[in-house]
Amino acid sequence: MNKSKLFQQKHELWLAVLFGSFSIADEEIADIIYDFAMIEYRHVNWLGGALAQKGEAFDYEKGEIDYKAEDTHTLFRKLIAQIEAIKNSYPDHEDAMFARFITDETYFVQKLEHLIATTENMPSTAYDKNRKLKFYELDQTQTDALTLFLFEESYKEYELILVYTYSNFFTDSKLLSNIFIDLIYESHYHLKSFARMMSNMGILSMPRTIMERVYKFDDLEQFLIDGIKEEEGAKEECVKLANMVNHEALSNFFFFINNQENYHIALMRKALEHLKEQQ
């Protein structure tokens, strides 16, 4: 198989496992599947790095992803089917990277089968559009503001994960690479936080495909300048939402995210200064 096509399949599998984990109400089980998703992200990262090193083209295109399920056992069976379907696409089972993919996913299947056999089949409310946030009483205006924020910010965090991952494939700077990695894992945490909230509200949704021009850019300096402005905008939205919801615990969470964005901006400015020093 063409390795760029395999990259797309791995990207899709990562998202299927990731959003599957977000849809599970039981936190202990959700964490197990989320750990699998993070390993699948590493697979995507390793494969992309290998393709970049060889000068082979690839992108973040994705097709329809079958990630929705009415209950946990149906979800587990869907994930098993998708994992099994990709096995024949691995081109060289003797290659250490592909051997790792196979052994990881063999275990995932074993664990998913064990969960089917040993756990209660729980219904999913991640897609029922109830728009109620557990433990919080929000009025219509607050609910609408939170809904819009979660859709916009979950997409932004997904985009940032992929953009910084792609940028990291092509940098020789240890400083820039470390900054990109920090920003990637911060965005993983933010995406998880926002998507779990969306699941709680019954509005969990797969992010749209990222346009190629967003991550295949020629001017990293300008990208960082634009990114700083975007982070500053996100900070404003966090503060606005924190003040609007007027609930101590929920407001504290959004102020917490806002304060994390301060450090993201500092990291991006550090990267920008590094680039200017290299000129």
Short mmCIF file of N, CA, C and O in Angstrom, two decimals, residues 185-247:
data_model
loop_
_atom_site.label_atom_id
_atom_site.label_comp_id
_atom_site.label_asym_id
_atom_site.label_seq_id
_atom_site.Cartn_x
_atom_site.Cartn_y
_atom_site.Cartn_z
N TYR A 185 1.37 18.54 23.48
CA TYR A 185 0.78 17.82 24.62
C TYR A 185 -0.13 18.72 25.45
O TYR A 185 -1.07 18.22 26.08
N GLU A 186 0.09 20.02 25.44
CA GLU A 186 -0.87 20.93 26.05
C GLU A 186 -2.20 20.87 25.28
O GLU A 186 -3.28 20.84 25.89
N SER A 187 -2.11 20.84 23.96
CA SER A 187 -3.34 20.77 23.14
C SER A 187 -4.05 19.44 23.30
O SER A 187 -5.28 19.39 23.25
N HIS A 188 -3.31 18.36 23.50
CA HIS A 188 -3.94 17.07 23.80
C HIS A 188 -4.81 17.20 25.06
O HIS A 188 -5.95 16.71 25.08
N TYR A 189 -4.27 17.84 26.09
CA TYR A 189 -5.02 17.97 27.34
C TYR A 189 -6.25 18.85 27.14
O TYR A 189 -7.34 18.52 27.62
N HIS A 190 -6.09 19.96 26.44
CA HIS A 190 -7.22 20.85 26.21
C HIS A 190 -8.30 20.17 25.37
O HIS A 190 -9.50 20.29 25.67
N LEU A 191 -7.87 19.46 24.33
CA LEU A 191 -8.85 18.74 23.50
C LEU A 191 -9.62 17.73 24.33
O LEU A 191 -10.86 17.63 24.23
N LYS A 192 -8.92 16.98 25.15
CA LYS A 192 -9.59 16.00 26.01
C LYS A 192 -10.60 16.68 26.93
O LYS A 192 -11.74 16.21 27.08
N SER A 193 -10.20 17.79 27.54
CA SER A 193 -11.08 18.50 28.47
C SER A 193 -12.34 18.99 27.78
O SER A 193 -13.46 18.81 28.28
N PHE A 194 -12.17 19.61 26.61
CA PHE A 194 -13.31 20.17 25.90
C PHE A 194 -14.20 19.06 25.33
O PHE A 194 -15.43 19.14 25.39
N ALA A 195 -13.58 18.01 24.78
CA ALA A 195 -14.37 16.93 24.17
C ALA A 195 -15.14 16.14 25.22
O ALA A 195 -16.27 15.70 24.97
N ARG A 196 -14.56 15.95 26.39
CA ARG A 196 -15.30 15.25 27.46
C ARG A 196 -16.51 16.09 27.88
O ARG A 196 -17.58 15.55 28.18
N MET A 197 -16.35 17.40 27.90
CA MET A 197 -17.46 18.28 28.22
C MET A 197 -18.54 18.17 27.15
O MET A 197 -19.74 18.11 27.44
N MET A 198 -18.11 18.12 25.87
CA MET A 198 -19.07 17.97 24.77
C MET A 198 -19.81 16.65 24.88
O MET A 198 -21.02 16.57 24.65
N SER A 199 -19.09 15.60 25.25
CA SER A 199 -19.71 14.29 25.42
C SER A 199 -20.77 14.34 26.53
O SER A 199 -21.87 13.80 26.39
N ASN A 200 -20.43 14.99 27.61
CA ASN A 200 -21.36 15.16 28.74
C ASN A 200 -22.64 15.86 28.29
O ASN A 200 -23.74 15.53 28.74
N MET A 201 -22.51 16.79 27.35
CA MET A 201 -23.64 17.57 26.86
C MET A 201 -24.35 16.91 25.67
O MET A 201 -25.30 17.46 25.13
N GLY A 202 -23.85 15.75 25.23
CA GLY A 202 -24.47 15.05 24.11
C GLY A 202 -24.19 15.67 22.76
O GLY A 202 -24.94 15.45 21.80
N ILE A 203 -23.10 16.45 22.65
CA ILE A 203 -22.78 17.14 21.39
C ILE A 203 -21.38 16.78 20.89
O ILE A 203 -20.77 17.55 20.15
N LEU A 204 -20.89 15.62 21.28
CA LEU A 204 -19.56 15.21 20.82
C LEU A 204 -19.54 15.13 19.30
O LEU A 204 -20.44 14.55 18.69
N SER A 205 -18.50 15.71 18.70
CA SER A 205 -18.45 15.77 17.24
C SER A 205 -17.00 15.70 16.77
O SER A 205 -16.12 16.33 17.37
N MET A 206 -16.78 14.96 15.69
CA MET A 206 -15.45 14.85 15.09
C MET A 206 -15.07 16.18 14.44
O MET A 206 -15.87 16.77 13.73
N PRO A 207 -13.86 16.68 14.66
CA PRO A 207 -13.47 17.94 14.02
C PRO A 207 -13.36 17.78 12.50
O PRO A 207 -13.07 16.71 11.99
N ARG A 208 -13.63 18.88 11.81
CA ARG A 208 -13.56 18.87 10.34
C ARG A 208 -12.10 18.70 9.89
O ARG A 208 -11.16 18.91 10.66
N THR A 209 -11.94 18.34 8.63
CA THR A 209 -10.61 18.15 8.05
C THR A 209 -9.87 19.48 7.97
O THR A 209 -10.45 20.51 7.61
N ILE A 210 -8.60 19.46 8.30
CA ILE A 210 -7.77 20.66 8.24
C ILE A 210 -7.30 20.89 6.81
O ILE A 210 -6.79 19.97 6.15
N MET A 211 -7.45 22.10 6.32
CA MET A 211 -6.99 22.43 4.98
C MET A 211 -5.46 22.36 4.90
O MET A 211 -4.76 22.77 5.84
N GLU A 212 -4.96 21.87 3.80
CA GLU A 212 -3.52 21.64 3.64
C GLU A 212 -2.70 22.92 3.85
O GLU A 212 -1.61 22.89 4.42
N ARG A 213 -3.22 24.05 3.40
CA ARG A 213 -2.46 25.30 3.51
C ARG A 213 -2.25 25.72 4.96
O ARG A 213 -1.36 26.52 5.25
N VAL A 214 -3.04 25.16 5.89
CA VAL A 214 -2.90 25.53 7.31
C VAL A 214 -1.61 24.97 7.89
O VAL A 214 -0.95 25.62 8.70
N TYR A 215 -1.22 23.76 7.49
CA TYR A 215 -0.03 23.15 8.08
C TYR A 215 1.16 23.07 7.12
O TYR A 215 2.30 22.94 7.57
N LYS A 216 0.90 23.17 5.81
CA LYS A 216 2.00 23.19 4.85
C LYS A 216 2.28 24.65 4.46
O LYS A 216 1.93 25.11 3.39
N PHE A 217 2.88 25.38 5.40
CA PHE A 217 3.14 26.80 5.18
C PHE A 217 4.64 27.00 4.94
O PHE A 217 5.49 26.19 5.33
N ASP A 218 4.99 28.12 4.29
CA ASP A 218 6.38 28.42 3.97
C ASP A 218 7.05 29.33 4.99
O ASP A 218 8.27 29.39 5.05
N ASP A 219 6.26 30.03 5.78
CA ASP A 219 6.80 31.06 6.67
C ASP A 219 6.44 30.73 8.12
O ASP A 219 5.37 31.08 8.61
N LEU A 220 7.35 30.03 8.81
CA LEU A 220 7.10 29.65 10.20
C LEU A 220 7.00 30.88 11.09
O LEU A 220 6.19 30.92 12.02
N GLU A 221 7.80 31.89 10.79
CA GLU A 221 7.77 33.12 11.60
C GLU A 221 6.37 33.75 11.57
O GLU A 221 5.82 34.11 12.61
N GLN A 222 5.80 33.86 10.37
CA GLN A 222 4.47 34.45 10.25
C GLN A 222 3.42 33.56 10.91
O GLN A 222 2.47 34.05 11.53
N PHE A 223 3.61 32.24 10.80
CA PHE A 223 2.69 31.31 11.45
C PHE A 223 2.67 31.55 12.96
O PHE A 223 1.60 31.57 13.58
N LEU A 224 3.84 31.75 13.56
CA LEU A 224 3.92 31.98 15.00
C LEU A 224 3.30 33.32 15.38
O LEU A 224 2.61 33.42 16.40
N ILE A 225 3.53 34.33 14.57
CA ILE A 225 2.92 35.64 14.83
C ILE A 225 1.40 35.51 14.82
O ILE A 225 0.70 36.01 15.71
N ASP A 226 0.88 34.83 13.78
CA ASP A 226 -0.57 34.62 13.69
C ASP A 226 -1.07 33.75 14.85
O ASP A 226 -2.17 33.98 15.38
N GLY A 227 -0.25 32.76 15.23
CA GLY A 227 -0.63 31.86 16.32
C GLY A 227 -0.73 32.58 17.65
O GLY A 227 -1.61 32.28 18.47
N ILE A 228 0.16 33.52 17.89
CA ILE A 228 0.11 34.31 19.13
C ILE A 228 -1.18 35.11 19.18
O ILE A 228 -1.86 35.17 20.22
N LYS A 229 -1.55 35.72 18.05
CA LYS A 229 -2.81 36.47 17.99
C LYS A 229 -4.00 35.54 18.26
O LYS A 229 -4.95 35.91 18.96
N GLU A 230 -3.94 34.32 17.72
CA GLU A 230 -5.04 33.37 17.93
C GLU A 230 -5.13 32.96 19.40
O GLU A 230 -6.23 32.85 19.95
N GLU A 231 -3.98 32.74 20.02
CA GLU A 231 -3.98 32.37 21.44
C GLU A 231 -4.52 33.52 22.29
O GLU A 231 -5.25 33.29 23.27
N GLU A 232 -4.16 34.75 21.93
CA GLU A 232 -4.68 35.90 22.67
C GLU A 232 -6.20 36.00 22.53
O GLU A 232 -6.90 36.33 23.49
N GLY A 233 -6.70 35.67 21.33
CA GLY A 233 -8.15 35.64 21.11
C GLY A 233 -8.81 34.55 21.94
O GLY A 233 -9.90 34.76 22.51
N ALA A 234 -8.15 33.38 22.02
CA ALA A 234 -8.69 32.27 22.81
C ALA A 234 -8.74 32.65 24.29
O ALA A 234 -9.69 32.28 25.01
N LYS A 235 -7.72 33.37 24.76
CA LYS A 235 -7.71 33.84 26.15
C LYS A 235 -8.92 34.72 26.43
O LYS A 235 -9.58 34.57 27.46
N GLU A 236 -9.20 35.63 25.51
CA GLU A 236 -10.35 36.52 25.70
C GLU A 236 -11.65 35.74 25.78
O GLU A 236 -12.53 36.05 26.59
N GLU A 237 -11.77 34.72 24.93
CA GLU A 237 -12.99 33.91 24.92
C GLU A 237 -13.12 33.12 26.23
O GLU A 237 -14.23 32.94 26.75
N CYS A 238 -11.99 32.63 26.76
CA CYS A 238 -12.02 31.89 28.03
C CYS A 238 -12.50 32.79 29.16
O CYS A 238 -13.35 32.39 29.98
N VAL A 239 -11.95 34.00 29.22
CA VAL A 239 -12.33 34.94 30.28
C VAL A 239 -13.80 35.32 30.13
O VAL A 239 -14.55 35.36 31.12
N LYS A 240 -14.23 35.59 28.90
CA LYS A 240 -15.62 35.97 28.65
C LYS A 240 -16.57 34.85 29.10
O LYS A 240 -17.58 35.10 29.75
N LEU A 241 -16.21 33.61 28.75
CA LEU A 241 -17.06 32.48 29.11
C LEU A 241 -17.05 32.25 30.62
O LEU A 241 -18.09 31.98 31.23
N ALA A 242 -15.88 32.37 31.24
CA ALA A 242 -15.77 32.19 32.69
C ALA A 242 -16.67 33.18 33.42
O ALA A 242 -17.35 32.83 34.41
N ASN A 243 -16.69 34.40 32.95
CA ASN A 243 -17.54 35.42 33.58
C ASN A 243 -19.02 35.18 33.28
O ASN A 243 -19.89 35.43 34.12
N MET A 244 -19.31 34.66 32.09
CA MET A 244 -20.70 34.46 31.69
C MET A 244 -21.37 33.32 32.43
O MET A 244 -22.53 33.42 32.85
N VAL A 245 -20.66 32.20 32.62
CA VAL A 245 -21.30 31.03 33.24
C VAL A 245 -21.59 31.27 34.72
O VAL A 245 -22.51 30.67 35.28
N ASN A 246 -20.78 32.14 35.35
CA ASN A 246 -21.07 32.56 36.71
C ASN A 246 -21.27 31.38 37.66
O ASN A 246 -22.21 31.34 38.45
N HIS A 247 -20.41 30.39 37.53
CA HIS A 247 -20.43 29.22 38.41
C HIS A 247 -18.99 28.98 38.84
O HIS A 247 -18.12 28.81 37.99
#
